[in-house]
């Protein structure tokens, strides 16, 4: 069974960061597998994992806040809202209690073996998605129009994948699951059994209290799944690699796009320059033609203004 993380490190629940780090170092040093005999090493390794997991959670402000809020229900082995006092006492078959997945000990290594990180959490999120799909089919709040868009088939969430999952699929998984909402009705969280109400007024009051309890249970369960997603993402070796790979790919695409834009800009500049040269050449030719025409006109004018020759000999002399 899971022990309280504060108990694992031997600290009070209001421990500050410095005292937490000192307690972790002391516990880790004492329980390091290398400091134990071979026959005790396996047990020491389990304790060492437990200590590391406790410190990882309590040293992260967001995870510690979530753990403090749900610590009692986690240690009970099920969420507080799983069982109410209403008519339906138990969660439906296949209900996934996510609290047990908040522990380093729930997987053995970061691999695809039966108890490996990727197998354990792939099965966990697949089970959550399966229960959500079943609940979707019976959710009366989903409109006929929404059902028609999917041909009355519940939407499937992205799978967790294996260790060799593509960067896109890893990012897509976390993007989807970080905004998780549940389709479960949480009827088992009801506080009152309305069938035993003595009168109509009492039954209505009981129904209102049950609705509040269901809404609270739905909200807490959704928060639990989102917290699990963050817990897993923080430990998933694929995530940072996926982010880096996609950023590198996007950077390469941006560089290619810039190169294309620069090439197009250079091409347009060359065309514009060529066009200007042609225009200048045409203007020069036009100026030369105008100059020739002007010279021709001046010669004609000179010829008109010249005095007429007195005789044929003088005309020939002028012509020469």
PDB file of C-alpha atoms in Angstrom:
ATOM      1  CA  UNK A   1       0.000   0.000   0.000  1.00  0.00           C
ATOM      2  CA  UNK A   2       1.102   3.574  -0.626  1.00  0.00           C
ATOM      3  CA  UNK A   3       2.615   5.418   2.320  1.00  0.00           C
ATOM      4  CA  UNK A   4       2.196   9.128   2.939  1.00  0.00           C
ATOM      5  CA  UNK A   5       4.993  11.032   1.230  1.00  0.00           C
ATOM      6  CA  UNK A   6       5.604  13.101   4.365  1.00  0.00           C
ATOM      7  CA  UNK A   7       5.929   9.891   6.370  1.00  0.00           C
ATOM      8  CA  UNK A   8       8.351   8.448   3.795  1.00  0.00           C
ATOM      9  CA  UNK A   9      10.691  11.413   4.306  1.00  0.00           C
ATOM     10  CA  UNK A  10      10.001  11.669   8.028  1.00  0.00           C
ATOM     11  CA  UNK A  11       8.814  15.287   7.926  1.00  0.00           C
ATOM     12  CA  UNK A  12       5.668  17.140   9.076  1.00  0.00           C
ATOM     13  CA  UNK A  13       3.090  18.253   6.517  1.00  0.00           C
ATOM     14  CA  UNK A  14       4.072  21.905   7.001  1.00  0.00           C
ATOM     15  CA  UNK A  15       7.772  21.277   6.342  1.00  0.00           C
ATOM     16  CA  UNK A  16       9.614  24.090   4.542  1.00  0.00           C
ATOM     17  CA  UNK A  17      11.772  23.616   1.450  1.00  0.00           C
ATOM     18  CA  UNK A  18      15.132  23.598   3.233  1.00  0.00           C
ATOM     19  CA  UNK A  19      14.064  21.038   5.816  1.00  0.00           C
ATOM     20  CA  UNK A  20      12.503  18.932   3.066  1.00  0.00           C
ATOM     21  CA  UNK A  21      15.774  18.837   1.093  1.00  0.00           C
ATOM     22  CA  UNK A  22      17.795  17.920   4.207  1.00  0.00           C
ATOM     23  CA  UNK A  23      15.379  15.113   5.079  1.00  0.00           C
ATOM     24  CA  UNK A  24      15.529  13.808   1.516  1.00  0.00           C
ATOM     25  CA  UNK A  25      19.345  13.749   1.443  1.00  0.00           C
ATOM     26  CA  UNK A  26      19.456  11.958   4.781  1.00  0.00           C
ATOM     27  CA  UNK A  27      16.873   9.344   3.754  1.00  0.00           C
ATOM     28  CA  UNK A  28      18.426   8.835   0.316  1.00  0.00           C
ATOM     29  CA  UNK A  29      21.900   8.369   1.764  1.00  0.00           C
ATOM     30  CA  UNK A  30      20.659   5.911   4.365  1.00  0.00           C
ATOM     31  CA  UNK A  31      18.639   3.825   1.913  1.00  0.00           C
ATOM     32  CA  UNK A  32      20.925   3.926  -1.128  1.00  0.00           C
ATOM     33  CA  UNK A  33      21.106   0.365  -2.560  1.00  0.00           C
ATOM     34  CA  UNK A  34      24.909   0.441  -2.708  1.00  0.00           C
ATOM     35  CA  UNK A  35      25.061   0.733   1.083  1.00  0.00           C
ATOM     36  CA  UNK A  36      23.219  -2.537   1.634  1.00  0.00           C
ATOM     37  CA  UNK A  37      24.155  -6.169   1.359  1.00  0.00           C
ATOM     38  CA  UNK A  38      23.182  -8.068  -1.779  1.00  0.00           C
ATOM     39  CA  UNK A  39      20.323  -9.895  -0.068  1.00  0.00           C
ATOM     40  CA  UNK A  40      18.893  -6.557   1.137  1.00  0.00           C
ATOM     41  CA  UNK A  41      19.508  -4.615  -2.044  1.00  0.00           C
ATOM     42  CA  UNK A  42      16.145  -5.250  -3.705  1.00  0.00           C
ATOM     43  CA  UNK A  43      14.234  -3.972  -0.675  1.00  0.00           C
ATOM     44  CA  UNK A  44      16.577  -0.984  -0.485  1.00  0.00           C
ATOM     45  CA  UNK A  45      15.953  -0.195  -4.149  1.00  0.00           C
ATOM     46  CA  UNK A  46      12.192  -0.133  -3.525  1.00  0.00           C
ATOM     47  CA  UNK A  47      12.623   2.200  -0.555  1.00  0.00           C
ATOM     48  CA  UNK A  48      15.000   4.378  -2.568  1.00  0.00           C
ATOM     49  CA  UNK A  49      12.420   4.678  -5.357  1.00  0.00           C
ATOM     50  CA  UNK A  50       9.753   5.532  -2.787  1.00  0.00           C
ATOM     51  CA  UNK A  51      11.963   8.250  -1.280  1.00  0.00           C
ATOM     52  CA  UNK A  52      12.767   9.770  -4.678  1.00  0.00           C
ATOM     53  CA  UNK A  53       9.132   9.730  -5.710  1.00  0.00           C
ATOM     54  CA  UNK A  54       8.058  11.418  -2.469  1.00  0.00           C
ATOM     55  CA  UNK A  55      10.668  14.148  -2.888  1.00  0.00           C
ATOM     56  CA  UNK A  56       9.831  14.700  -6.567  1.00  0.00           C
ATOM     57  CA  UNK A  57       6.207  15.368  -5.678  1.00  0.00           C
ATOM     58  CA  UNK A  58       6.729  17.412  -2.507  1.00  0.00           C
ATOM     59  CA  UNK A  59       9.531  19.546  -3.983  1.00  0.00           C
ATOM     60  CA  UNK A  60       7.293  20.683  -6.842  1.00  0.00           C
ATOM     61  CA  UNK A  61       4.880  23.408  -5.585  1.00  0.00           C
ATOM     62  CA  UNK A  62       2.082  22.498  -7.997  1.00  0.00           C
ATOM     63  CA  UNK A  63       2.304  18.751  -7.350  1.00  0.00           C
ATOM     64  CA  UNK A  64       2.596  19.269  -3.599  1.00  0.00           C
ATOM     65  CA  UNK A  65      -0.506  21.462  -3.583  1.00  0.00           C
ATOM     66  CA  UNK A  66      -2.463  18.800  -5.447  1.00  0.00           C
ATOM     67  CA  UNK A  67      -1.104  16.030  -3.183  1.00  0.00           C
ATOM     68  CA  UNK A  68      -2.015  17.932  -0.015  1.00  0.00           C
ATOM     69  CA  UNK A  69      -5.550  18.383  -1.300  1.00  0.00           C
ATOM     70  CA  UNK A  70      -6.013  14.704  -2.164  1.00  0.00           C
ATOM     71  CA  UNK A  71      -3.657  13.032   0.334  1.00  0.00           C
ATOM     72  CA  UNK A  72      -6.346  11.470   2.467  1.00  0.00           C
ATOM     73  CA  UNK A  73      -8.225   9.964  -0.475  1.00  0.00           C
ATOM     74  CA  UNK A  74      -4.986   8.735  -2.076  1.00  0.00           C
ATOM     75  CA  UNK A  75      -3.954   6.930   1.081  1.00  0.00           C
ATOM     76  CA  UNK A  76      -7.395   5.337   1.268  1.00  0.00           C
ATOM     77  CA  UNK A  77      -6.684   3.917  -2.169  1.00  0.00           C
ATOM     78  CA  UNK A  78      -9.613   5.687  -3.817  1.00  0.00           C
ATOM     79  CA  UNK A  79     -10.925   9.190  -4.304  1.00  0.00           C
ATOM     80  CA  UNK A  80     -13.156  10.615  -1.583  1.00  0.00           C
ATOM     81  CA  UNK A  81     -15.951  11.174  -4.054  1.00  0.00           C
ATOM     82  CA  UNK A  82     -16.012   7.635  -5.416  1.00  0.00           C
ATOM     83  CA  UNK A  83     -18.641   6.461  -2.981  1.00  0.00           C
ATOM     84  CA  UNK A  84     -21.480   8.492  -1.541  1.00  0.00           C
ATOM     85  CA  UNK A  85     -24.467   7.554   0.598  1.00  0.00           C
ATOM     86  CA  UNK A  86     -27.053   7.775  -2.184  1.00  0.00           C
ATOM     87  CA  UNK A  87     -28.808   5.077  -4.134  1.00  0.00           C
ATOM     88  CA  UNK A  88     -25.840   3.927  -6.253  1.00  0.00           C
ATOM     89  CA  UNK A  89     -23.135   2.892  -3.822  1.00  0.00           C
ATOM     90  CA  UNK A  90     -20.321   1.875  -6.144  1.00  0.00           C
ATOM     91  CA  UNK A  91     -18.640   3.365  -9.227  1.00  0.00           C
ATOM     92  CA  UNK A  92     -19.440   1.616 -12.519  1.00  0.00           C
ATOM     93  CA  UNK A  93     -17.406  -1.354 -13.652  1.00  0.00           C
ATOM     94  CA  UNK A  94     -14.188  -0.261 -15.296  1.00  0.00           C
ATOM     95  CA  UNK A  95     -13.907   2.950 -13.268  1.00  0.00           C
ATOM     96  CA  UNK A  96     -10.272   4.091 -13.225  1.00  0.00           C
ATOM     97  CA  UNK A  97      -8.919   5.236  -9.876  1.00  0.00           C
ATOM     98  CA  UNK A  98      -6.022   7.471 -10.933  1.00  0.00           C
ATOM     99  CA  UNK A  99      -4.626   7.972  -7.427  1.00  0.00           C
ATOM    100  CA  UNK A 100      -2.502   4.811  -7.572  1.00  0.00           C
ATOM    101  CA  UNK A 101      -0.638   6.110 -10.641  1.00  0.00           C
ATOM    102  CA  UNK A 102       0.913   8.987  -8.703  1.00  0.00           C
ATOM    103  CA  UNK A 103       3.861   6.910  -7.621  1.00  0.00           C
ATOM    104  CA  UNK A 104       7.258   6.095  -9.060  1.00  0.00           C
ATOM    105  CA  UNK A 105       6.740   2.555  -7.854  1.00  0.00           C
ATOM    106  CA  UNK A 106       3.876   1.875 -10.253  1.00  0.00           C
ATOM    107  CA  UNK A 107       6.417   1.268 -13.032  1.00  0.00           C
ATOM    108  CA  UNK A 108       9.825  -0.373 -13.018  1.00  0.00           C
ATOM    109  CA  UNK A 109      11.769   1.434 -15.757  1.00  0.00           C
ATOM    110  CA  UNK A 110      11.389   3.832 -18.669  1.00  0.00           C
ATOM    111  CA  UNK A 111      10.785   1.154 -21.281  1.00  0.00           C
ATOM    112  CA  UNK A 112       8.027  -0.800 -23.051  1.00  0.00           C
ATOM    113  CA  UNK A 113       8.089  -3.903 -20.858  1.00  0.00           C
ATOM    114  CA  UNK A 114       4.940  -5.109 -19.078  1.00  0.00           C
ATOM    115  CA  UNK A 115       5.591  -2.900 -16.046  1.00  0.00           C
ATOM    116  CA  UNK A 116       7.531  -0.249 -17.902  1.00  0.00           C
ATOM    117  CA  UNK A 117       6.652   3.444 -17.865  1.00  0.00           C
ATOM    118  CA  UNK A 118       5.158   3.505 -21.356  1.00  0.00           C
ATOM    119  CA  UNK A 119       3.107   0.335 -20.935  1.00  0.00           C
ATOM    120  CA  UNK A 120       1.702   1.277 -17.520  1.00  0.00           C
ATOM    121  CA  UNK A 121       0.579   4.762 -18.533  1.00  0.00           C
ATOM    122  CA  UNK A 122      -0.559   3.705 -21.993  1.00  0.00           C
ATOM    123  CA  UNK A 123      -2.914   1.210 -20.334  1.00  0.00           C
ATOM    124  CA  UNK A 124      -3.954   3.779 -17.725  1.00  0.00           C
ATOM    125  CA  UNK A 125      -4.985   6.474 -20.222  1.00  0.00           C
ATOM    126  CA  UNK A 126      -6.524   3.913 -22.575  1.00  0.00           C
ATOM    127  CA  UNK A 127      -8.708   2.708 -19.689  1.00  0.00           C
ATOM    128  CA  UNK A 128      -9.733   6.275 -18.831  1.00  0.00           C
ATOM    129  CA  UNK A 129     -10.629   6.949 -22.461  1.00  0.00           C
ATOM    130  CA  UNK A 130     -12.620   3.711 -22.672  1.00  0.00           C
ATOM    131  CA  UNK A 131     -14.716   4.632 -19.625  1.00  0.00           C
ATOM    132  CA  UNK A 132     -15.262   8.121 -21.056  1.00  0.00           C
ATOM    133  CA  UNK A 133     -16.466   6.682 -24.361  1.00  0.00           C
ATOM    134  CA  UNK A 134     -18.961   4.436 -22.554  1.00  0.00           C
ATOM    135  CA  UNK A 135     -20.199   7.386 -20.507  1.00  0.00           C
ATOM    136  CA  UNK A 136     -20.514   9.510 -23.669  1.00  0.00           C
ATOM    137  CA  UNK A 137     -22.984   7.036 -25.169  1.00  0.00           C
ATOM    138  CA  UNK A 138     -25.323   7.442 -22.185  1.00  0.00           C
ATOM    139  CA  UNK A 139     -24.782  11.133 -21.529  1.00  0.00           C
ATOM    140  CA  UNK A 140     -28.175  12.782 -21.989  1.00  0.00           C
ATOM    141  CA  UNK A 141     -26.605  16.263 -22.086  1.00  0.00           C
ATOM    142  CA  UNK A 142     -25.036  15.594 -25.488  1.00  0.00           C
ATOM    143  CA  UNK A 143     -27.316  16.970 -28.210  1.00  0.00           C
ATOM    144  CA  UNK A 144     -28.559  14.998 -31.198  1.00  0.00           C
ATOM    145  CA  UNK A 145     -26.726  17.442 -33.449  1.00  0.00           C
ATOM    146  CA  UNK A 146     -23.434  16.691 -31.708  1.00  0.00           C
ATOM    147  CA  UNK A 147     -24.083  12.967 -31.976  1.00  0.00           C
ATOM    148  CA  UNK A 148     -24.919  13.273 -35.663  1.00  0.00           C
ATOM    149  CA  UNK A 149     -21.545  14.933 -36.344  1.00  0.00           C
ATOM    150  CA  UNK A 150     -19.774  11.791 -35.152  1.00  0.00           C
ATOM    151  CA  UNK A 151     -22.392   9.321 -36.395  1.00  0.00           C
ATOM    152  CA  UNK A 152     -23.164   8.614 -32.721  1.00  0.00           C
ATOM    153  CA  UNK A 153     -19.609   7.370 -32.198  1.00  0.00           C
ATOM    154  CA  UNK A 154     -17.818   8.694 -29.100  1.00  0.00           C
ATOM    155  CA  UNK A 155     -14.655  10.677 -29.854  1.00  0.00           C
ATOM    156  CA  UNK A 156     -11.374   8.901 -29.155  1.00  0.00           C
ATOM    157  CA  UNK A 157      -8.567  10.581 -27.243  1.00  0.00           C
ATOM    158  CA  UNK A 158      -4.964  10.410 -28.477  1.00  0.00           C
ATOM    159  CA  UNK A 159      -3.092   7.351 -27.238  1.00  0.00           C
ATOM    160  CA  UNK A 160      -0.100   7.630 -24.909  1.00  0.00           C
ATOM    161  CA  UNK A 161       2.089   5.604 -27.245  1.00  0.00           C
ATOM    162  CA  UNK A 162       5.331   3.723 -26.828  1.00  0.00           C
ATOM    163  CA  UNK A 163       8.877   4.913 -26.251  1.00  0.00           C
ATOM    164  CA  UNK A 164       9.376   5.387 -30.006  1.00  0.00           C
ATOM    165  CA  UNK A 165       6.267   7.530 -30.538  1.00  0.00           C
ATOM    166  CA  UNK A 166       6.686  10.415 -32.984  1.00  0.00           C
ATOM    167  CA  UNK A 167       7.231  13.931 -31.574  1.00  0.00           C
ATOM    168  CA  UNK A 168       3.904  15.072 -33.071  1.00  0.00           C
ATOM    169  CA  UNK A 169       1.951  12.282 -31.373  1.00  0.00           C
ATOM    170  CA  UNK A 170       3.596  12.994 -28.003  1.00  0.00           C
ATOM    171  CA  UNK A 171       2.776  16.707 -28.175  1.00  0.00           C
ATOM    172  CA  UNK A 172      -0.738  15.967 -29.415  1.00  0.00           C
ATOM    173  CA  UNK A 173      -1.330  13.575 -26.500  1.00  0.00           C
ATOM    174  CA  UNK A 174      -0.410  16.103 -23.827  1.00  0.00           C
ATOM    175  CA  UNK A 175      -2.185  18.975 -25.566  1.00  0.00           C
ATOM    176  CA  UNK A 176      -5.441  16.968 -25.553  1.00  0.00           C
ATOM    177  CA  UNK A 177      -5.265  15.453 -22.080  1.00  0.00           C
ATOM    178  CA  UNK A 178      -4.230  18.646 -20.303  1.00  0.00           C
ATOM    179  CA  UNK A 179      -7.732  20.003 -20.995  1.00  0.00           C
ATOM    180  CA  UNK A 180      -9.504  16.832 -19.876  1.00  0.00           C
ATOM    181  CA  UNK A 181     -13.237  16.867 -19.120  1.00  0.00           C
ATOM    182  CA  UNK A 182     -15.201  13.863 -17.967  1.00  0.00           C
ATOM    183  CA  UNK A 183     -18.470  12.436 -19.258  1.00  0.00           C
ATOM    184  CA  UNK A 184     -19.095  10.379 -16.107  1.00  0.00           C
ATOM    185  CA  UNK A 185     -22.265  11.313 -14.227  1.00  0.00           C
ATOM    186  CA  UNK A 186     -20.908  10.379 -10.756  1.00  0.00           C
ATOM    187  CA  UNK A 187     -24.292   9.142  -9.611  1.00  0.00           C
ATOM    188  CA  UNK A 188     -22.452   7.144  -6.944  1.00  0.00           C
ATOM    189  CA  UNK A 189     -21.394  10.432  -5.299  1.00  0.00           C
ATOM    190  CA  UNK A 190     -25.005  11.195  -4.323  1.00  0.00           C
ATOM    191  CA  UNK A 191     -25.396  12.100  -0.675  1.00  0.00           C
ATOM    192  CA  UNK A 192     -29.067  11.157  -0.377  1.00  0.00           C
ATOM    193  CA  UNK A 193     -31.221   8.345  -1.698  1.00  0.00           C
ATOM    194  CA  UNK A 194     -34.139  10.333  -3.076  1.00  0.00           C
ATOM    195  CA  UNK A 195     -36.307   7.219  -3.260  1.00  0.00           C
ATOM    196  CA  UNK A 196     -36.651   7.292   0.523  1.00  0.00           C
ATOM    197  CA  UNK A 197     -37.688  10.951   0.708  1.00  0.00           C
ATOM    198  CA  UNK A 198     -40.932  11.298   2.733  1.00  0.00           C
ATOM    199  CA  UNK A 199     -42.400  14.068   0.584  1.00  0.00           C
ATOM    200  CA  UNK A 200     -41.926  16.035  -2.618  1.00  0.00           C
ATOM    201  CA  UNK A 201     -40.253  19.023  -0.962  1.00  0.00           C
ATOM    202  CA  UNK A 202     -37.683  16.866   0.779  1.00  0.00           C
ATOM    203  CA  UNK A 203     -37.006  14.939  -2.416  1.00  0.00           C
ATOM    204  CA  UNK A 204     -36.332  18.152  -4.357  1.00  0.00           C
ATOM    205  CA  UNK A 205     -33.968  19.404  -1.671  1.00  0.00           C
ATOM    206  CA  UNK A 206     -32.164  16.051  -1.705  1.00  0.00           C
ATOM    207  CA  UNK A 207     -31.902  16.145  -5.501  1.00  0.00           C
ATOM    208  CA  UNK A 208     -30.298  19.600  -5.386  1.00  0.00           C
ATOM    209  CA  UNK A 209     -27.728  18.434  -2.846  1.00  0.00           C
ATOM    210  CA  UNK A 210     -26.991  15.391  -4.990  1.00  0.00           C
ATOM    211  CA  UNK A 211     -26.467  17.603  -8.063  1.00  0.00           C
ATOM    212  CA  UNK A 212     -23.950  19.685  -6.123  1.00  0.00           C
ATOM    213  CA  UNK A 213     -22.154  16.551  -4.983  1.00  0.00           C
ATOM    214  CA  UNK A 214     -21.994  15.225  -8.545  1.00  0.00           C
ATOM    215  CA  UNK A 215     -20.646  18.508  -9.911  1.00  0.00           C
ATOM    216  CA  UNK A 216     -18.039  18.602  -7.168  1.00  0.00           C
ATOM    217  CA  UNK A 217     -17.055  14.987  -7.856  1.00  0.00           C
ATOM    218  CA  UNK A 218     -16.788  15.606 -11.597  1.00  0.00           C
ATOM    219  CA  UNK A 219     -14.635  18.675 -11.058  1.00  0.00           C
ATOM    220  CA  UNK A 220     -12.330  16.868  -8.627  1.00  0.00           C
ATOM    221  CA  UNK A 221     -11.968  13.866 -10.899  1.00  0.00           C
ATOM    222  CA  UNK A 222     -11.128  16.052 -13.893  1.00  0.00           C
ATOM    223  CA  UNK A 223      -8.552  17.880 -11.766  1.00  0.00           C
ATOM    224  CA  UNK A 224      -7.114  14.522 -10.701  1.00  0.00           C
ATOM    225  CA  UNK A 225      -6.682  13.379 -14.305  1.00  0.00           C
ATOM    226  CA  UNK A 226      -5.137  16.708 -15.315  1.00  0.00           C
ATOM    227  CA  UNK A 227      -2.757  16.467 -12.361  1.00  0.00           C
ATOM    228  CA  UNK A 228      -1.815  12.951 -13.441  1.00  0.00           C
ATOM    229  CA  UNK A 229      -1.096  14.225 -16.945  1.00  0.00           C
ATOM    230  CA  UNK A 230       1.268  16.844 -15.538  1.00  0.00           C
ATOM    231  CA  UNK A 231       2.831  14.248 -13.243  1.00  0.00           C
ATOM    232  CA  UNK A 232       3.515  11.937 -16.186  1.00  0.00           C
ATOM    233  CA  UNK A 233       4.659  14.714 -18.547  1.00  0.00           C
ATOM    234  CA  UNK A 234       7.255  15.875 -16.067  1.00  0.00           C
ATOM    235  CA  UNK A 235       8.760  12.374 -16.046  1.00  0.00           C
ATOM    236  CA  UNK A 236       8.266  11.474 -19.703  1.00  0.00           C
ATOM    237  CA  UNK A 237      11.700  11.435 -21.422  1.00  0.00           C
ATOM    238  CA  UNK A 238       9.980  11.824 -24.782  1.00  0.00           C
ATOM    239  CA  UNK A 239       8.397  15.180 -24.052  1.00  0.00           C
ATOM    240  CA  UNK A 240      11.418  17.463 -23.989  1.00  0.00           C
ATOM    241  CA  UNK A 241      12.883  15.583 -26.949  1.00  0.00           C
ATOM    242  CA  UNK A 242       9.610  16.032 -28.832  1.00  0.00           C
ATOM    243  CA  UNK A 243       9.492  19.758 -28.067  1.00  0.00           C
ATOM    244  CA  UNK A 244      13.121  20.160 -29.169  1.00  0.00           C
ATOM    245  CA  UNK A 245      12.560  18.139 -32.356  1.00  0.00           C
ATOM    246  CA  UNK A 246       9.478  20.136 -33.321  1.00  0.00           C
ATOM    247  CA  UNK A 247      11.182  23.439 -32.539  1.00  0.00           C
ATOM    248  CA  UNK A 248      14.164  22.391 -34.666  1.00  0.00           C
ATOM    249  CA  UNK A 249      11.829  21.359 -37.465  1.00  0.00           C
ATOM    250  CA  UNK A 250       9.882  24.603 -37.249  1.00  0.00           C
ATOM    251  CA  UNK A 251      13.145  26.554 -37.214  1.00  0.00           C
ATOM    252  CA  UNK A 252      14.296  24.714 -40.344  1.00  0.00           C
ATOM    253  CA  UNK A 253      10.971  25.406 -42.038  1.00  0.00           C
ATOM    254  CA  UNK A 254      11.209  29.068 -41.093  1.00  0.00           C
ATOM    255  CA  UNK A 255      14.744  29.218 -42.496  1.00  0.00           C
ATOM    256  CA  UNK A 256      13.570  27.569 -45.733  1.00  0.00           C
ATOM    257  CA  UNK A 257      10.659  29.975 -45.999  1.00  0.00           C
ATOM    258  CA  UNK A 258      12.993  32.931 -45.448  1.00  0.00           C
ATOM    259  CA  UNK A 259      15.378  31.605 -48.097  1.00  0.00           C
ATOM    260  CA  UNK A 260      12.470  31.309 -50.546  1.00  0.00           C
ATOM    261  CA  UNK A 261      11.331  34.845 -49.746  1.00  0.00           C
ATOM    262  CA  UNK A 262      14.860  36.197 -50.188  1.00  0.00           C
ATOM    263  CA  UNK A 263      15.251  34.346 -53.487  1.00  0.00           C
ATOM    264  CA  UNK A 264      11.927  35.698 -54.731  1.00  0.00           C
ATOM    265  CA  UNK A 265      12.904  39.179 -53.601  1.00  0.00           C
ATOM    266  CA  UNK A 266      16.221  38.897 -55.470  1.00  0.00           C
ATOM    267  CA  UNK A 267      14.440  37.599 -58.564  1.00  0.00           C
ATOM    268  CA  UNK A 268      11.990  40.504 -58.545  1.00  0.00           C
ATOM    269  CA  UNK A 269      14.831  42.967 -57.988  1.00  0.00           C
ATOM    270  CA  UNK A 270      16.745  41.520 -60.958  1.00  0.00           C
ATOM    271  CA  UNK A 271      13.652  41.791 -63.157  1.00  0.00           C
ATOM    272  CA  UNK A 272      13.033  45.336 -62.029  1.00  0.00           C
ATOM    273  CA  UNK A 273      16.665  46.266 -62.682  1.00  0.00           C
ATOM    274  CA  UNK A 274      16.524  44.654 -66.123  1.00  0.00           C
ATOM    275  CA  UNK A 275      13.334  46.538 -66.883  1.00  0.00           C
ATOM    276  CA  UNK A 276      14.934  49.836 -65.848  1.00  0.00           C
ATOM    277  CA  UNK A 277      17.948  49.182 -68.073  1.00  0.00           C
ATOM    278  CA  UNK A 278      15.649  48.474 -71.011  1.00  0.00           C
ATOM    279  CA  UNK A 279      13.696  51.649 -70.326  1.00  0.00           C
ATOM    280  CA  UNK A 280      16.901  53.712 -70.158  1.00  0.00           C
ATOM    281  CA  UNK A 281      18.127  52.175 -73.433  1.00  0.00           C
ATOM    282  CA  UNK A 282      14.812  52.960 -75.117  1.00  0.00           C
ATOM    283  CA  UNK A 283      14.965  56.537 -73.833  1.00  0.00           C
ATOM    284  CA  UNK A 284      18.498  56.946 -75.199  1.00  0.00           C
ATOM    285  CA  UNK A 285      17.412  55.628 -78.608  1.00  0.00           C
ATOM    286  CA  UNK A 286      14.442  57.965 -78.548  1.00  0.00           C
ATOM    287  CA  UNK A 287      16.700  60.926 -77.715  1.00  0.00           C
ATOM    288  CA  UNK A 288      19.011  60.017 -80.612  1.00  0.00           C
ATOM    289  CA  UNK A 289      16.062  59.814 -83.007  1.00  0.00           C
ATOM    290  CA  UNK A 290      14.796  63.176 -81.776  1.00  0.00           C
ATOM    291  CA  UNK A 291      18.286  64.634 -82.246  1.00  0.00           C
ATOM    292  CA  UNK A 292      18.488  63.261 -85.814  1.00  0.00           C
ATOM    293  CA  UNK A 293      15.042  64.626 -86.602  1.00  0.00           C
ATOM    294  CA  UNK A 294      16.034  68.028 -85.210  1.00  0.00           C
ATOM    295  CA  UNK A 295      19.212  68.143 -87.258  1.00  0.00           C
ATOM    296  CA  UNK A 296      17.233  67.225 -90.363  1.00  0.00           C
ATOM    297  CA  UNK A 297      14.727  69.997 -89.682  1.00  0.00           C
ATOM    298  CA  UNK A 298      17.502  72.545 -89.142  1.00  0.00           C
ATOM    299  CA  UNK A 299      19.098  71.590 -92.434  1.00  0.00           C
ATOM    300  CA  UNK A 300      15.772  71.988 -94.199  1.00  0.00           C
ATOM    301  CA  UNK A 301      15.296  75.386 -92.600  1.00  0.00           C
ATOM    302  CA  UNK A 302      18.804  76.493 -93.615  1.00  0.00           C
ATOM    303  CA  UNK A 303      18.097  75.408 -97.142  1.00  0.00           C
ATOM    304  CA  UNK A 304      14.867  77.394 -97.213  1.00  0.00           C
ATOM    305  CA  UNK A 305      16.464  80.521 -95.723  1.00  0.00           C
ATOM    306  CA  UNK A 306      19.462  80.532 -98.162  1.00  0.00           C
ATOM    307  CA  UNK A 307      19.212  83.212-101.028  1.00  0.00           C
ATOM    308  CA  UNK A 308      18.442  81.901-104.451  1.00  0.00           C
ATOM    309  CA  UNK A 309      21.491  81.609-106.790  1.00  0.00           C
ATOM    310  CA  UNK A 310      21.779  84.257-109.570  1.00  0.00           C
ATOM    311  CA  UNK A 311      22.795  81.860-112.223  1.00  0.00           C
ATOM    312  CA  UNK A 312      23.491  78.204-112.785  1.00  0.00           C
ATOM    313  CA  UNK A 313      27.228  78.551-112.037  1.00  0.00           C
ATOM    314  CA  UNK A 314      26.494  80.163-108.655  1.00  0.00           C
ATOM    315  CA  UNK A 315      23.963  77.441-107.811  1.00  0.00           C
ATOM    316  CA  UNK A 316      26.507  74.807-108.559  1.00  0.00           C
ATOM    317  CA  UNK A 317      29.043  76.601-106.381  1.00  0.00           C
ATOM    318  CA  UNK A 318      26.580  76.739-103.489  1.00  0.00           C
ATOM    319  CA  UNK A 319      25.805  73.101-103.915  1.00  0.00           C
ATOM    320  CA  UNK A 320      29.506  72.306-103.774  1.00  0.00           C
TER     321      UNK A 320
END
